Amino acid sequence: MKNVLVTGGTVFVSRYVAEYYVNKGYRVFVLNRNNRKQVEGAILIEADRRCIGEKLSGLHFDLIADITAYTGEDVERLTDAVGSYEDYILISSSAVYPQDTPQPFSENARTGRNKFWGKYGTDKLAAEEMLLKKVPNAYILRPPYLYGPYNNVYREAFVFDCAMSDRKFYLPKDGAMKLQFFYIDDLCRFMDVLIEQRPTERIFNVGNEVAISIRDWVALCYRIAGKEAEFISVDEAIEQRSYFSFYDYEYQLDVHAQKELLPETTSLEAGLAAAFEWYGKNSEQVVKKPYLEFIDSHFRP
């Protein structure tokens, strides 16, 4: 039986990853502060990753799935604290690419500060650099917008709320801006591919090969909720993040290297359907932003 260490294990990506490997029959350890509900079947190592102490000393893991590393110090402390391990996969972010880098972003494109993501992106880049310094054979994944069950970020859930309330949808400009997504289960399947095939590349962009316009994405969310979207365009002078879940920033990742290893990914429709089903039973787990309040006070008569 393989031993897997998942950092976090209680919120969205880390929770899904922990549950994914529990369901595969692995012995899954989760490292967190034990202030949220734990995944059934996982073994809790109760500690703050910034103050691990001896909690990981002497333990061996076949895989470390590092979901919650946000700085170089996070990576350094974990690698210094753990006993031994075979594979290490860091979930980084597409936020490491500056907004003015030529698109689609390839894995060897220039990295640095992105004005939309700021410190989050530069800290993620520092985590990557520290990991490759400490563990040269580790893998780094750079996803775009992740979605699916357990997503506590108010993205698809916001659109579902609008649909279920029979609201017209306030669309940024003409809705042509494109978004690139990646389904959380596909992320886990790609992690499996890496530890099974062990490609020589260390850094991978991951995501759906085809992006989708805001208009089409919202319309799809409405259809999944059994509704039909009716749109109202919003002038570009109004700050988009006041009433919508995404920055006014379109980007595209080159995911050809991922596609060679994982040719088939989950359709956006199927992934959103799973997200809708989960949200219907777990709406209280989503951290909701005041988009609807802004809309009601600024747009609606």
mmCIF file of N, CA, C and O in Angstrom, residues 69-127:
data_model
loop_
_atom_site.group_PDB
_atom_site.id
_atom_site.type_symbol
_atom_site.label_atom_id
_atom_site.label_comp_id
_atom_site.label_asym_id
_atom_site.label_seq_id
_atom_site.Cartn_x
_atom_site.Cartn_y
_atom_site.Cartn_z
ATOM 1 N N ALA A 69 1.428 25.002 -0.467
ATOM 2 C CA ALA A 69 2.666 25.785 -0.420
ATOM 3 C C ALA A 69 2.459 27.097 -1.167
ATOM 4 O O ALA A 69 2.165 27.095 -2.362
ATOM 5 N N TYR A 70 2.606 28.201 -0.469
ATOM 6 C CA TYR A 70 2.407 29.514 -1.079
ATOM 7 C C TYR A 70 3.666 30.357 -1.107
ATOM 8 O O TYR A 70 3.678 31.428 -1.728
ATOM 9 N N THR A 71 4.742 29.892 -0.464
ATOM 10 C CA THR A 71 6.001 30.632 -0.437
ATOM 11 C C THR A 71 7.162 29.648 -0.497
ATOM 12 O O THR A 71 7.001 28.437 -0.278
ATOM 13 N N GLY A 72 8.346 30.185 -0.754
ATOM 14 C CA GLY A 72 9.536 29.355 -0.716
ATOM 15 C C GLY A 72 9.775 28.785 0.662
ATOM 16 O O GLY A 72 10.221 27.631 0.798
ATOM 17 N N GLU A 73 9.473 29.567 1.689
ATOM 18 C CA GLU A 73 9.656 29.083 3.062
ATOM 19 C C GLU A 73 8.746 27.889 3.358
ATOM 20 O O GLU A 73 9.139 26.965 4.082
ATOM 21 N N ASP A 74 7.538 27.904 2.811
ATOM 22 C CA ASP A 74 6.627 26.765 3.003
ATOM 23 C C ASP A 74 7.262 25.473 2.501
ATOM 24 O O ASP A 74 7.208 24.425 3.159
ATOM 25 N N VAL A 75 7.856 25.543 1.319
ATOM 26 C CA VAL A 75 8.483 24.358 0.726
ATOM 27 C C VAL A 75 9.715 23.949 1.522
ATOM 28 O O VAL A 75 9.924 22.766 1.805
ATOM 29 N N GLU A 76 10.525 24.913 1.893
ATOM 30 C CA GLU A 76 11.763 24.610 2.616
ATOM 31 C C GLU A 76 11.457 23.923 3.950
ATOM 32 O O GLU A 76 12.099 22.924 4.295
ATOM 33 N N ARG A 77 10.499 24.437 4.682
ATOM 34 C CA ARG A 77 10.165 23.844 5.980
ATOM 35 C C ARG A 77 9.654 22.407 5.820
ATOM 36 O O ARG A 77 10.000 21.528 6.608
ATOM 37 N N LEU A 78 8.826 22.178 4.809
ATOM 38 C CA LEU A 78 8.272 20.833 4.636
ATOM 39 C C LEU A 78 9.347 19.839 4.219
ATOM 40 O O LEU A 78 9.439 18.742 4.780
ATOM 41 N N THR A 79 10.169 20.207 3.253
ATOM 42 C CA THR A 79 11.198 19.278 2.792
ATOM 43 C C THR A 79 12.224 18.994 3.886
ATOM 44 O O THR A 79 12.783 17.888 3.952
ATOM 45 N N ASP A 80 12.475 19.967 4.744
ATOM 46 C CA ASP A 80 13.409 19.750 5.851
ATOM 47 C C ASP A 80 12.798 18.894 6.949
ATOM 48 O O ASP A 80 13.520 18.198 7.673
ATOM 49 N N ALA A 81 11.469 18.923 7.083
ATOM 50 C CA ALA A 81 10.819 18.241 8.201
ATOM 51 C C ALA A 81 10.494 16.783 7.923
ATOM 52 O O ALA A 81 10.458 15.962 8.845
ATOM 53 N N VAL A 82 10.253 16.441 6.660
ATOM 54 C CA VAL A 82 9.793 15.090 6.349
ATOM 55 C C VAL A 82 10.969 14.107 6.383
ATOM 56 O O VAL A 82 12.112 14.475 6.090
ATOM 57 N N GLY A 83 10.649 12.856 6.738
ATOM 58 C CA GLY A 83 11.694 11.837 6.811
ATOM 59 C C GLY A 83 12.274 11.510 5.445
ATOM 60 O O GLY A 83 13.435 11.794 5.150
ATOM 61 N N SER A 84 11.446 10.920 4.560
ATOM 62 C CA SER A 84 11.892 10.577 3.213
ATOM 63 C C SER A 84 10.673 10.429 2.313
ATOM 64 O O SER A 84 9.549 10.257 2.792
ATOM 65 N N TYR A 85 10.918 10.460 1.005
ATOM 66 C CA TYR A 85 9.808 10.370 0.057
ATOM 67 C C TYR A 85 10.368 9.997 -1.312
ATOM 68 O O TYR A 85 11.563 10.157 -1.587
ATOM 69 N N GLU A 86 9.466 9.494 -2.159
ATOM 70 C CA GLU A 86 9.840 9.109 -3.515
ATOM 71 C C GLU A 86 9.535 10.229 -4.510
ATOM 72 O O GLU A 86 10.401 10.670 -5.241
ATOM 73 N N ASP A 87 8.273 10.649 -4.549
ATOM 74 C CA ASP A 87 7.845 11.662 -5.514
ATOM 75 C C ASP A 87 7.260 12.864 -4.797
ATOM 76 O O ASP A 87 6.620 12.723 -3.743
ATOM 77 N N TYR A 88 7.443 14.026 -5.394
ATOM 78 C CA TYR A 88 6.940 15.268 -4.825
ATOM 79 C C TYR A 88 6.282 16.043 -5.967
ATOM 80 O O TYR A 88 6.919 16.327 -6.977
ATOM 81 N N ILE A 89 5.002 16.388 -5.792
ATOM 82 C CA ILE A 89 4.275 17.177 -6.792
ATOM 83 C C ILE A 89 3.756 18.440 -6.118
ATOM 84 O O ILE A 89 3.040 18.370 -5.117
ATOM 85 N N LEU A 90 4.123 19.578 -6.663
ATOM 86 C CA LEU A 90 3.666 20.872 -6.159
ATOM 87 C C LEU A 90 2.591 21.428 -7.083
ATOM 88 O O LEU A 90 2.792 21.503 -8.306
ATOM 89 N N ILE A 91 1.461 21.813 -6.512
ATOM 90 C CA ILE A 91 0.445 22.507 -7.290
ATOM 91 C C ILE A 91 0.742 23.998 -7.209
ATOM 92 O O ILE A 91 0.560 24.631 -6.173
ATOM 93 N N SER A 92 1.235 24.526 -8.301
ATOM 94 C CA SER A 92 1.561 25.947 -8.379
ATOM 95 C C SER A 92 0.393 26.678 -9.032
ATOM 96 O O SER A 92 -0.765 26.415 -8.703
ATOM 97 N N SER A 93 0.668 27.585 -9.956
ATOM 98 C CA SER A 93 -0.395 28.411 -10.526
ATOM 99 C C SER A 93 0.064 29.045 -11.829
ATOM 100 O O SER A 93 1.257 29.316 -12.021
ATOM 101 N N SER A 94 -0.888 29.315 -12.705
ATOM 102 C CA SER A 94 -0.587 30.078 -13.914
ATOM 103 C C SER A 94 -0.324 31.541 -13.603
ATOM 104 O O SER A 94 0.082 32.310 -14.487
ATOM 105 N N ALA A 95 -0.524 31.943 -12.352
ATOM 106 C CA ALA A 95 -0.252 33.324 -11.933
ATOM 107 C C ALA A 95 1.225 33.669 -11.973
ATOM 108 O O ALA A 95 1.593 34.830 -11.782
ATOM 109 N N VAL A 96 2.102 32.685 -12.238
ATOM 110 C CA VAL A 96 3.545 32.960 -12.298
ATOM 111 C C VAL A 96 3.949 33.616 -13.617
ATOM 112 O O VAL A 96 5.086 34.070 -13.751
ATOM 113 N N TYR A 97 3.023 33.666 -14.597
ATOM 114 C CA TYR A 97 3.347 34.282 -15.883
ATOM 115 C C TYR A 97 2.892 35.744 -15.895
ATOM 116 O O TYR A 97 1.714 36.030 -15.644
ATOM 117 N N PRO A 98 3.777 36.686 -16.189
ATOM 118 C CA PRO A 98 3.360 38.093 -16.300
ATOM 119 C C PRO A 98 2.307 38.259 -17.397
ATOM 120 O O PRO A 98 2.321 37.537 -18.401
ATOM 121 N N GLN A 99 1.421 39.205 -17.215
ATOM 122 C CA GLN A 99 0.309 39.391 -18.150
ATOM 123 C C GLN A 99 0.780 39.814 -19.537
ATOM 124 O O GLN A 99 0.072 39.614 -20.527
ATOM 125 N N ASP A 100 1.985 40.371 -19.639
ATOM 126 C CA ASP A 100 2.485 40.826 -20.936
ATOM 127 C C ASP A 100 3.399 39.807 -21.613
ATOM 128 O O ASP A 100 4.013 40.105 -22.644
ATOM 129 N N THR A 101 3.497 38.609 -21.058
ATOM 130 C CA THR A 101 4.239 37.532 -21.721
ATOM 131 C C THR A 101 3.425 37.039 -22.918
ATOM 132 O O THR A 101 2.211 36.891 -22.818
ATOM 133 N N PRO A 102 4.076 36.781 -24.070
ATOM 134 C CA PRO A 102 3.334 36.302 -25.241
ATOM 135 C C PRO A 102 2.531 35.041 -24.929
ATOM 136 O O PRO A 102 3.006 34.144 -24.230
ATOM 137 N N GLN A 103 1.314 34.993 -25.458
ATOM 138 C CA GLN A 103 0.423 33.862 -25.213
ATOM 139 C C GLN A 103 0.255 33.034 -26.480
ATOM 140 O O GLN A 103 0.430 33.534 -27.581
ATOM 141 N N PRO A 104 -0.122 31.748 -26.314
ATOM 142 C CA PRO A 104 -0.349 31.047 -25.047
ATOM 143 C C PRO A 104 0.949 30.844 -24.280
ATOM 144 O O PRO A 104 2.006 30.631 -24.878
ATOM 145 N N PHE A 105 0.857 30.894 -22.958
ATOM 146 C CA PHE A 105 2.035 30.723 -22.125
ATOM 147 C C PHE A 105 2.533 29.284 -22.245
ATOM 148 O O PHE A 105 1.793 28.343 -22.001
ATOM 149 N N SER A 106 3.806 29.124 -22.593
ATOM 150 C CA SER A 106 4.425 27.806 -22.569
ATOM 151 C C SER A 106 5.183 27.648 -21.255
ATOM 152 O O SER A 106 5.448 28.630 -20.555
ATOM 153 N N GLU A 107 5.547 26.422 -20.930
ATOM 154 C CA GLU A 107 6.226 26.163 -19.664
ATOM 155 C C GLU A 107 7.573 26.871 -19.552
ATOM 156 O O GLU A 107 8.034 27.154 -18.450
ATOM 157 N N ASN A 108 8.199 27.146 -20.681
ATOM 158 C CA ASN A 108 9.500 27.827 -20.643
ATOM 159 C C ASN A 108 9.383 29.326 -20.901
ATOM 160 O O ASN A 108 10.381 30.003 -21.142
ATOM 161 N N ALA A 109 8.164 29.858 -20.834
ATOM 162 C CA ALA A 109 7.951 31.289 -21.027
ATOM 163 C C ALA A 109 8.513 32.069 -19.838
ATOM 164 O O ALA A 109 8.757 31.512 -18.761
ATOM 165 N N ARG A 110 8.699 33.337 -20.031
ATOM 166 C CA ARG A 110 9.175 34.212 -18.965
ATOM 167 C C ARG A 110 8.192 34.200 -17.790
ATOM 168 O O ARG A 110 6.983 34.244 -17.974
ATOM 169 N N THR A 111 8.733 34.126 -16.588
ATOM 170 C CA THR A 111 7.912 34.187 -15.382
ATOM 171 C C THR A 111 8.229 35.473 -14.613
ATOM 172 O O THR A 111 9.260 36.108 -14.844
ATOM 173 N N GLY A 112 7.344 35.837 -13.715
ATOM 174 C CA GLY A 112 7.558 37.051 -12.938
ATOM 175 C C GLY A 112 6.245 37.598 -12.426
ATOM 176 O O GLY A 112 5.242 36.883 -12.369
ATOM 177 N N ARG A 113 6.228 38.862 -12.075
ATOM 178 C CA ARG A 113 5.042 39.456 -11.472
ATOM 179 C C ARG A 113 3.944 39.679 -12.496
ATOM 180 O O ARG A 113 4.167 40.238 -13.564
ATOM 181 N N ASN A 114 2.742 39.231 -12.169
ATOM 182 C CA ASN A 114 1.543 39.486 -12.948
ATOM 183 C C ASN A 114 0.731 40.542 -12.203
ATOM 184 O O ASN A 114 0.440 40.378 -11.015
ATOM 185 N N LYS A 115 0.371 41.639 -12.863
ATOM 186 C CA LYS A 115 -0.268 42.751 -12.163
ATOM 187 C C LYS A 115 -1.634 42.388 -11.584
ATOM 188 O O LYS A 115 -2.106 43.025 -10.641
ATOM 189 N N PHE A 116 -2.277 41.350 -12.141
ATOM 190 C CA PHE A 116 -3.578 40.950 -11.620
ATOM 191 C C PHE A 116 -3.438 40.087 -10.370
ATOM 192 O O PHE A 116 -4.281 40.150 -9.471
ATOM 193 N N TRP A 117 -2.395 39.280 -10.312
ATOM 194 C CA TRP A 117 -2.230 38.339 -9.195
ATOM 195 C C TRP A 117 -1.239 38.817 -8.157
ATOM 196 O O TRP A 117 -1.245 38.338 -7.020
ATOM 197 N N GLY A 118 -0.353 39.729 -8.529
ATOM 198 C CA GLY A 118 0.550 40.353 -7.573
ATOM 199 C C GLY A 118 1.385 39.372 -6.766
ATOM 200 O O GLY A 118 2.006 38.453 -7.300
ATOM 201 N N LYS A 119 1.380 39.570 -5.447
ATOM 202 C CA LYS A 119 2.226 38.802 -4.539
ATOM 203 C C LYS A 119 1.900 37.313 -4.563
ATOM 204 O O LYS A 119 2.799 36.476 -4.388
ATOM 205 N N TYR A 120 0.641 36.963 -4.782
ATOM 206 C CA TYR A 120 0.285 35.545 -4.855
ATOM 207 C C TYR A 120 1.120 34.840 -5.920
ATOM 208 O O TYR A 120 1.679 33.760 -5.683
ATOM 209 N N GLY A 121 1.233 35.444 -7.090
ATOM 210 C CA GLY A 121 1.999 34.829 -8.170
ATOM 211 C C GLY A 121 3.487 34.777 -7.902
ATOM 212 O O GLY A 121 4.144 33.760 -8.157
ATOM 213 N N THR A 122 4.052 35.863 -7.388
ATOM 214 C CA THR A 122 5.490 35.874 -7.123
ATOM 215 C C THR A 122 5.845 34.934 -5.970
ATOM 216 O O THR A 122 6.921 34.313 -5.977
ATOM 217 N N ASP A 123 4.961 34.798 -4.998
ATOM 218 C CA ASP A 123 5.204 33.837 -3.916
ATOM 219 C C ASP A 123 5.148 32.403 -4.434
ATOM 220 O O ASP A 123 5.944 31.546 -4.017
ATOM 221 N N LYS A 124 4.207 32.120 -5.331
ATOM 222 C CA LYS A 124 4.139 30.785 -5.929
ATOM 223 C C LYS A 124 5.412 30.486 -6.725
ATOM 224 O O LYS A 124 5.930 29.361 -6.700
ATOM 225 N N LEU A 125 5.909 31.483 -7.420
ATOM 226 C CA LEU A 125 7.144 31.306 -8.175
ATOM 227 C C LEU A 125 8.311 31.027 -7.238
ATOM 228 O O LEU A 125 9.163 30.165 -7.523
ATOM 229 N N ALA A 126 8.349 31.698 -6.102
ATOM 230 C CA ALA A 126 9.403 31.436 -5.118
ATOM 231 C C ALA A 126 9.291 30.015 -4.578
ATOM 232 O O ALA A 126 10.313 29.357 -4.324
ATOM 233 N N ALA A 127 8.074 29.525 -4.410
ATOM 234 C CA ALA A 127 7.877 28.140 -3.959
ATOM 235 C C ALA A 127 8.417 27.161 -4.996
ATOM 236 O O ALA A 127 9.074 26.166 -4.651
#
